[in-house]
RNA sequence: GGCAGCGUAGCUCAGUGGUAGAGCAGGGGAAUCAUAAUCCCUUGGUCGGGGGUUCAAAUCCCUCCGCUGCUACCA
């Protein structure tokens, strides 16, 4: 049994995530985790909210809450929505947990001890009005290059030039508009990433053939352009405090930069899991044990932090923590060609999606159209056509037609008469091939291809049923009709097992038309027996239940209404 | 500006040197078990433009155009 450690990029705390966030890390991680469990592997799936940083402070301010309360509430909301989408994490932690504080400080101490950190004095913008330091992006002013008067301190959105806040003419706080700001000296810890270039180069190149092209090329680009040392502390109050024994007391009152502590929370959340479940030191074995395969799921914006930043932290600490083996990176899901946007409320968010339709509709559509090789685009029209055709017509109707026929003509019991003939053998051969392909695609995390194969398997069921035509044979040759129905019901059962990683709730419903799911449903096993056995396992006489409609079709009027409500164009 | 990814049928996308593919949509037919759901056949593309290498290019090279993203203090 292989042990598989899976992490999803941590969703940021400031509000409900949209479908682009979901399909870019949390959902594929869950589908893969379910597949791995269904293959019998020992899986630990970890996620958490990323709670530190300026945006969290500001969101709390806007909500009129203190930041700890705000984060606790938002965490609960994100956890509930994750459950609503059947994201089966072993643990959904919080980067503000005591476990993460302890680990982050321990990593920093190790880096300090090993000489990979140094204190540098930097110039920071301080706002007297807000009585706080401002990140570059929260200082606005007139661009010295193009004269745009709302340029941000990190970059001018108008001429795209990279700026320093001190470049701005008439700088002011983006929060209050106050011009009562000044530049102050501030000491910060820098992680000497530049020293790690040769090791990173070797490590990244060793994964070149294994990692997706997208991931390798982004990682490679950062190395090619020359790694800068990176500031890993900030002048904020909300975050993991820098311990006094680092930096000779020059960093009193400062916290670590969220990008330093957020990846460490992968480990922190694993400890949260262990603490919450009496697992003792098992969390450590997942991260320092030898036989673990570690896979990260993340959007392309996160690639640099997972191929450079976090690996440098782990290499520099030199305490045997596990580096990632496989990185599954995703492009963006767009909404009618433009970006999903949390700040502009553009697109569909997890809470709104679940208000419209059950999770499995979204899970199937999103994974079938995952932005794997390029950005993908969501439209209501496309969503409706995929749901209606693939889920309602091809899968749902298949289960419906055969179980209802069995109920009407065979008293709702698996008919035991007759023996499989040429038609059945041809189907078995086809499915042996297709199921092997499906398994390969899941193992390779090629989700679009996996779902296309899954769909082709459902189609093969319909093709078989048309050829076997029990509704015709029932009039003249009951045994022949019985064979077709028995095979049809075996197909229903097998479809439930094959589909579970993608549409877990529906898969269980489908399974229950035939018989209850064994073993409490922690995982519905992926079929590994030859199809000849797999498709011939239902007992003659065993009662089944005609299925209800599994997937309701989406009507044109609903598409029109949702487009109007969510702003498609 | 620099860098990266992408550009293939009406739509969404496979395809990295060997006769252009799938699903959906469109057209024709079969069947009547089923949510009018299914199945079979089929129309449709000078692979963004141009140039080059090669016996052979969607695929390799050059160049131009377009879209998207990144550019290190948003995360």
mmCIF file of N, CA and C in Angstrom, chain A residues 111-180:
data_model
loop_
_atom_site.group_PDB
_atom_site.id
_atom_site.type_symbol
_atom_site.label_atom_id
_atom_site.label_comp_id
_atom_site.label_asym_id
_atom_site.label_seq_id
_atom_site.Cartn_x
_atom_site.Cartn_y
_atom_site.Cartn_z
ATOM 1 N N UNK A 111 16.291 27.975 10.086
ATOM 2 C CA UNK A 111 16.901 28.747 8.996
ATOM 3 C C UNK A 111 17.912 29.755 9.544
ATOM 4 N N UNK A 112 17.553 30.351 10.671
ATOM 5 C CA UNK A 112 18.445 31.326 11.307
ATOM 6 C C UNK A 112 19.728 30.653 11.786
ATOM 7 N N UNK A 113 19.525 29.501 12.425
ATOM 8 C CA UNK A 113 20.664 28.752 12.953
ATOM 9 C C UNK A 113 21.603 28.321 11.821
ATOM 10 N N UNK A 114 21.001 27.967 10.679
ATOM 11 C CA UNK A 114 21.812 27.490 9.554
ATOM 12 C C UNK A 114 22.357 28.620 8.691
ATOM 13 N N UNK A 115 22.106 29.859 9.109
ATOM 14 C CA UNK A 115 22.686 31.000 8.398
ATOM 15 C C UNK A 115 21.987 31.374 7.104
ATOM 16 N N UNK A 116 20.722 30.983 6.967
ATOM 17 C CA UNK A 116 20.022 31.302 5.718
ATOM 18 C C UNK A 116 19.144 32.546 5.826
ATOM 19 N N UNK A 117 19.139 33.159 7.013
ATOM 20 C CA UNK A 117 18.363 34.397 7.188
ATOM 21 C C UNK A 117 19.319 35.520 7.543
ATOM 22 N N UNK A 118 18.982 36.724 7.113
ATOM 23 C CA UNK A 118 19.725 37.865 7.634
ATOM 24 C C UNK A 118 18.790 39.051 7.803
ATOM 25 N N UNK A 119 19.190 39.940 8.710
ATOM 26 C CA UNK A 119 18.382 41.120 8.987
ATOM 27 C C UNK A 119 18.835 42.242 8.054
ATOM 28 N N UNK A 120 17.889 42.835 7.351
ATOM 29 C CA UNK A 120 18.217 43.977 6.501
ATOM 30 C C UNK A 120 17.259 45.110 6.832
ATOM 31 N N UNK A 121 17.750 46.306 6.718
ATOM 32 C CA UNK A 121 16.888 47.452 6.966
ATOM 33 C C UNK A 121 16.260 47.886 5.646
ATOM 34 N N UNK A 122 14.951 48.015 5.665
ATOM 35 C CA UNK A 122 14.247 48.394 4.442
ATOM 36 C C UNK A 122 13.449 49.670 4.691
ATOM 37 N N UNK A 123 13.088 50.305 3.628
ATOM 38 C CA UNK A 123 12.254 51.509 3.714
ATOM 39 C C UNK A 123 10.794 51.096 3.554
ATOM 40 N N UNK A 124 9.969 51.437 4.509
ATOM 41 C CA UNK A 124 8.555 51.070 4.439
ATOM 42 C C UNK A 124 7.688 52.310 4.562
ATOM 43 N N UNK A 125 6.555 52.258 3.943
ATOM 44 C CA UNK A 125 5.622 53.381 4.033
ATOM 45 C C UNK A 125 4.793 53.239 5.309
ATOM 46 N N UNK A 126 4.743 54.319 6.076
ATOM 47 C CA UNK A 126 3.955 54.306 7.311
ATOM 48 C C UNK A 126 2.876 55.377 7.208
ATOM 49 N N UNK A 127 1.662 54.987 7.558
ATOM 50 C CA UNK A 127 0.568 55.955 7.525
ATOM 51 C C UNK A 127 0.262 56.402 8.943
ATOM 52 N N UNK A 128 0.408 57.687 9.194
ATOM 53 C CA UNK A 128 0.101 58.210 10.524
ATOM 54 C C UNK A 128 -1.389 58.168 10.799
ATOM 55 N N UNK A 129 -2.192 58.345 9.745
ATOM 56 C CA UNK A 129 -3.640 58.325 9.925
ATOM 57 C C UNK A 129 -4.109 56.954 10.413
ATOM 58 N N UNK A 130 -3.611 55.900 9.772
ATOM 59 C CA UNK A 130 -4.047 54.558 10.163
ATOM 60 C C UNK A 130 -3.201 53.976 11.275
ATOM 61 N N UNK A 131 -2.090 54.642 11.559
ATOM 62 C CA UNK A 131 -1.133 54.142 12.545
ATOM 63 C C UNK A 131 -0.665 52.730 12.189
ATOM 64 N N UNK A 132 -0.319 52.558 10.918
ATOM 65 C CA UNK A 132 0.165 51.245 10.505
ATOM 66 C C UNK A 132 1.034 51.390 9.257
ATOM 67 N N UNK A 133 1.859 50.379 9.068
ATOM 68 C CA UNK A 133 2.614 50.321 7.823
ATOM 69 C C UNK A 133 1.683 49.892 6.701
ATOM 70 N N UNK A 134 1.973 50.364 5.508
ATOM 71 C CA UNK A 134 1.149 50.014 4.345
ATOM 72 C C UNK A 134 1.965 49.164 3.369
ATOM 73 N N UNK A 135 1.424 48.027 2.956
ATOM 74 C CA UNK A 135 2.064 47.300 1.856
ATOM 75 C C UNK A 135 2.090 48.193 0.610
ATOM 76 N N UNK A 136 3.056 47.949 -0.248
ATOM 77 C CA UNK A 136 3.237 48.802 -1.425
ATOM 78 C C UNK A 136 1.942 49.017 -2.196
ATOM 79 N N UNK A 137 1.181 47.960 -2.301
ATOM 80 C CA UNK A 137 -0.011 48.013 -3.137
ATOM 81 C C UNK A 137 -1.086 48.907 -2.532
ATOM 82 N N UNK A 138 -0.968 49.169 -1.238
ATOM 83 C CA UNK A 138 -1.977 50.005 -0.579
ATOM 84 C C UNK A 138 -1.555 51.471 -0.494
ATOM 85 N N UNK A 139 -0.512 51.811 -1.220
ATOM 86 C CA UNK A 139 -0.139 53.214 -1.396
ATOM 87 C C UNK A 139 -0.474 53.561 -2.838
ATOM 88 N N UNK A 140 -1.233 54.650 -3.028
ATOM 89 C CA UNK A 140 -1.526 55.051 -4.407
ATOM 90 C C UNK A 140 -1.068 56.482 -4.637
ATOM 91 N N UNK A 141 -0.868 56.798 -5.904
ATOM 92 C CA UNK A 141 -0.408 58.125 -6.241
ATOM 93 C C UNK A 141 -0.309 58.263 -7.753
ATOM 94 N N UNK A 142 0.349 59.312 -8.191
ATOM 95 C CA UNK A 142 0.459 59.546 -9.627
ATOM 96 C C UNK A 142 1.701 58.858 -10.164
ATOM 97 N N UNK A 143 1.504 58.142 -11.272
ATOM 98 C CA UNK A 143 2.604 57.402 -11.888
ATOM 99 C C UNK A 143 3.613 58.370 -12.496
ATOM 100 N N UNK A 144 4.899 58.231 -12.139
ATOM 101 C CA UNK A 144 5.909 59.150 -12.671
ATOM 102 C C UNK A 144 6.153 58.944 -14.168
ATOM 103 N N UNK A 145 5.724 57.830 -14.700
ATOM 104 C CA UNK A 145 5.992 57.527 -16.115
ATOM 105 C C UNK A 145 4.865 57.995 -17.019
ATOM 106 N N UNK A 146 3.624 57.705 -16.611
ATOM 107 C CA UNK A 146 2.524 57.986 -17.536
ATOM 108 C C UNK A 146 1.533 59.006 -16.971
ATOM 109 N N UNK A 147 1.703 59.385 -15.705
ATOM 110 C CA UNK A 147 0.826 60.409 -15.147
ATOM 111 C C UNK A 147 -0.526 59.903 -14.659
ATOM 112 N N UNK A 148 -0.744 58.595 -14.733
ATOM 113 C CA UNK A 148 -1.991 58.007 -14.232
ATOM 114 C C UNK A 148 -2.093 58.310 -12.736
ATOM 115 N N UNK A 149 -3.244 58.807 -12.287
ATOM 116 C CA UNK A 149 -3.295 59.320 -10.916
ATOM 117 C C UNK A 149 -3.754 58.283 -9.882
ATOM 118 N N UNK A 150 -4.003 57.052 -10.317
ATOM 119 C CA UNK A 150 -4.369 56.035 -9.327
ATOM 120 C C UNK A 150 -3.410 54.836 -9.378
ATOM 121 N N UNK A 151 -2.157 55.145 -9.698
ATOM 122 C CA UNK A 151 -1.156 54.070 -9.763
ATOM 123 C C UNK A 151 -0.905 53.513 -8.370
ATOM 124 N N UNK A 152 -0.721 52.207 -8.278
ATOM 125 C CA UNK A 152 -0.426 51.579 -6.999
ATOM 126 C C UNK A 152 1.081 51.567 -6.773
ATOM 127 N N UNK A 153 1.452 51.435 -5.511
ATOM 128 C CA UNK A 153 2.866 51.492 -5.153
ATOM 129 C C UNK A 153 3.706 50.332 -5.651
ATOM 130 N N UNK A 154 3.066 49.259 -6.122
ATOM 131 C CA UNK A 154 3.850 48.147 -6.653
ATOM 132 C C UNK A 154 3.882 48.149 -8.174
ATOM 133 N N UNK A 155 2.829 48.673 -8.766
ATOM 134 C CA UNK A 155 2.772 48.658 -10.233
ATOM 135 C C UNK A 155 1.706 49.634 -10.712
ATOM 136 N N UNK A 156 1.968 50.281 -11.839
ATOM 137 C CA UNK A 156 0.960 51.160 -12.426
ATOM 138 C C UNK A 156 0.059 50.319 -13.324
ATOM 139 N N UNK A 157 -1.207 50.309 -13.019
ATOM 140 C CA UNK A 157 -2.127 49.492 -13.816
ATOM 141 C C UNK A 157 -2.328 50.054 -15.212
ATOM 142 N N UNK A 158 -2.032 51.328 -15.358
ATOM 143 C CA UNK A 158 -2.235 51.973 -16.651
ATOM 144 C C UNK A 158 -1.110 51.656 -17.625
ATOM 145 N N UNK A 159 0.137 51.860 -17.201
ATOM 146 C CA UNK A 159 1.251 51.623 -18.133
ATOM 147 C C UNK A 159 1.987 50.327 -17.808
ATOM 148 N N UNK A 160 1.524 49.604 -16.815
ATOM 149 C CA UNK A 160 2.034 48.301 -16.384
ATOM 150 C C UNK A 160 3.464 48.325 -15.850
ATOM 151 N N UNK A 161 4.049 49.518 -15.699
ATOM 152 C CA UNK A 161 5.415 49.535 -15.192
ATOM 153 C C UNK A 161 5.472 49.188 -13.703
ATOM 154 N N UNK A 162 6.520 48.475 -13.343
ATOM 155 C CA UNK A 162 6.728 48.111 -11.947
ATOM 156 C C UNK A 162 7.264 49.328 -11.198
ATOM 157 N N UNK A 163 6.672 49.619 -10.052
ATOM 158 C CA UNK A 163 7.034 50.819 -9.309
ATOM 159 C C UNK A 163 7.471 50.486 -7.893
ATOM 160 N N UNK A 164 8.083 51.462 -7.294
ATOM 161 C CA UNK A 164 8.340 51.444 -5.869
ATOM 162 C C UNK A 164 7.477 52.563 -5.289
ATOM 163 N N UNK A 165 6.933 52.382 -4.080
ATOM 164 C CA UNK A 165 6.045 53.430 -3.543
ATOM 165 C C UNK A 165 6.718 54.806 -3.515
ATOM 166 N N UNK A 166 8.028 54.820 -3.334
ATOM 167 C CA UNK A 166 8.717 56.108 -3.275
ATOM 168 C C UNK A 166 8.766 56.795 -4.638
ATOM 169 N N UNK A 167 8.451 56.062 -5.717
ATOM 170 C CA UNK A 167 8.412 56.667 -7.058
ATOM 171 C C UNK A 167 7.185 57.553 -7.239
ATOM 172 N N UNK A 168 6.125 57.255 -6.481
ATOM 173 C CA UNK A 168 4.838 57.905 -6.736
ATOM 174 C C UNK A 168 4.881 59.401 -6.431
ATOM 175 N N UNK A 169 4.209 60.160 -7.272
ATOM 176 C CA UNK A 169 4.011 61.581 -7.021
ATOM 177 C C UNK A 169 2.716 61.716 -6.206
ATOM 178 N N UNK A 170 2.704 62.570 -5.201
ATOM 179 C CA UNK A 170 1.543 62.736 -4.322
ATOM 180 C C UNK A 170 1.031 61.414 -3.748
ATOM 181 N N UNK A 171 1.903 60.681 -3.079
ATOM 182 C CA UNK A 171 1.467 59.386 -2.547
ATOM 183 C C UNK A 171 0.453 59.563 -1.420
ATOM 184 N N UNK A 172 -0.473 58.622 -1.345
ATOM 185 C CA UNK A 172 -1.468 58.654 -0.274
ATOM 186 C C UNK A 172 -1.901 57.227 0.063
ATOM 187 N N UNK A 173 -2.552 57.093 1.188
ATOM 188 C CA UNK A 173 -3.011 55.782 1.608
ATOM 189 C C UNK A 173 -4.212 55.352 0.780
ATOM 190 N N UNK A 174 -4.160 54.130 0.298
ATOM 191 C CA UNK A 174 -5.301 53.618 -0.468
ATOM 192 C C UNK A 174 -6.473 53.321 0.450
ATOM 193 N N UNK A 175 -6.203 53.239 1.738
ATOM 194 C CA UNK A 175 -7.266 52.892 2.676
ATOM 195 C C UNK A 175 -8.087 54.126 3.049
ATOM 196 N N UNK A 176 -7.405 55.193 3.402
ATOM 197 C CA UNK A 176 -8.117 56.370 3.901
ATOM 198 C C UNK A 176 -7.976 57.565 2.966
ATOM 199 N N UNK A 177 -7.036 57.480 2.033
ATOM 200 C CA UNK A 177 -6.767 58.637 1.187
ATOM 201 C C UNK A 177 -5.862 59.656 1.864
ATOM 202 N N UNK A 178 -5.493 59.384 3.089
ATOM 203 C CA UNK A 178 -4.648 60.319 3.840
ATOM 204 C C UNK A 178 -3.289 60.492 3.166
ATOM 205 N N UNK A 179 -2.819 61.728 3.104
ATOM 206 C CA UNK A 179 -1.477 61.973 2.566
ATOM 207 C C UNK A 179 -0.455 62.096 3.689
ATOM 208 N N UNK A 180 -0.951 61.881 4.919
ATOM 209 C CA UNK A 180 -0.047 61.965 6.068
ATOM 210 C C UNK A 180 0.711 60.654 6.197
#
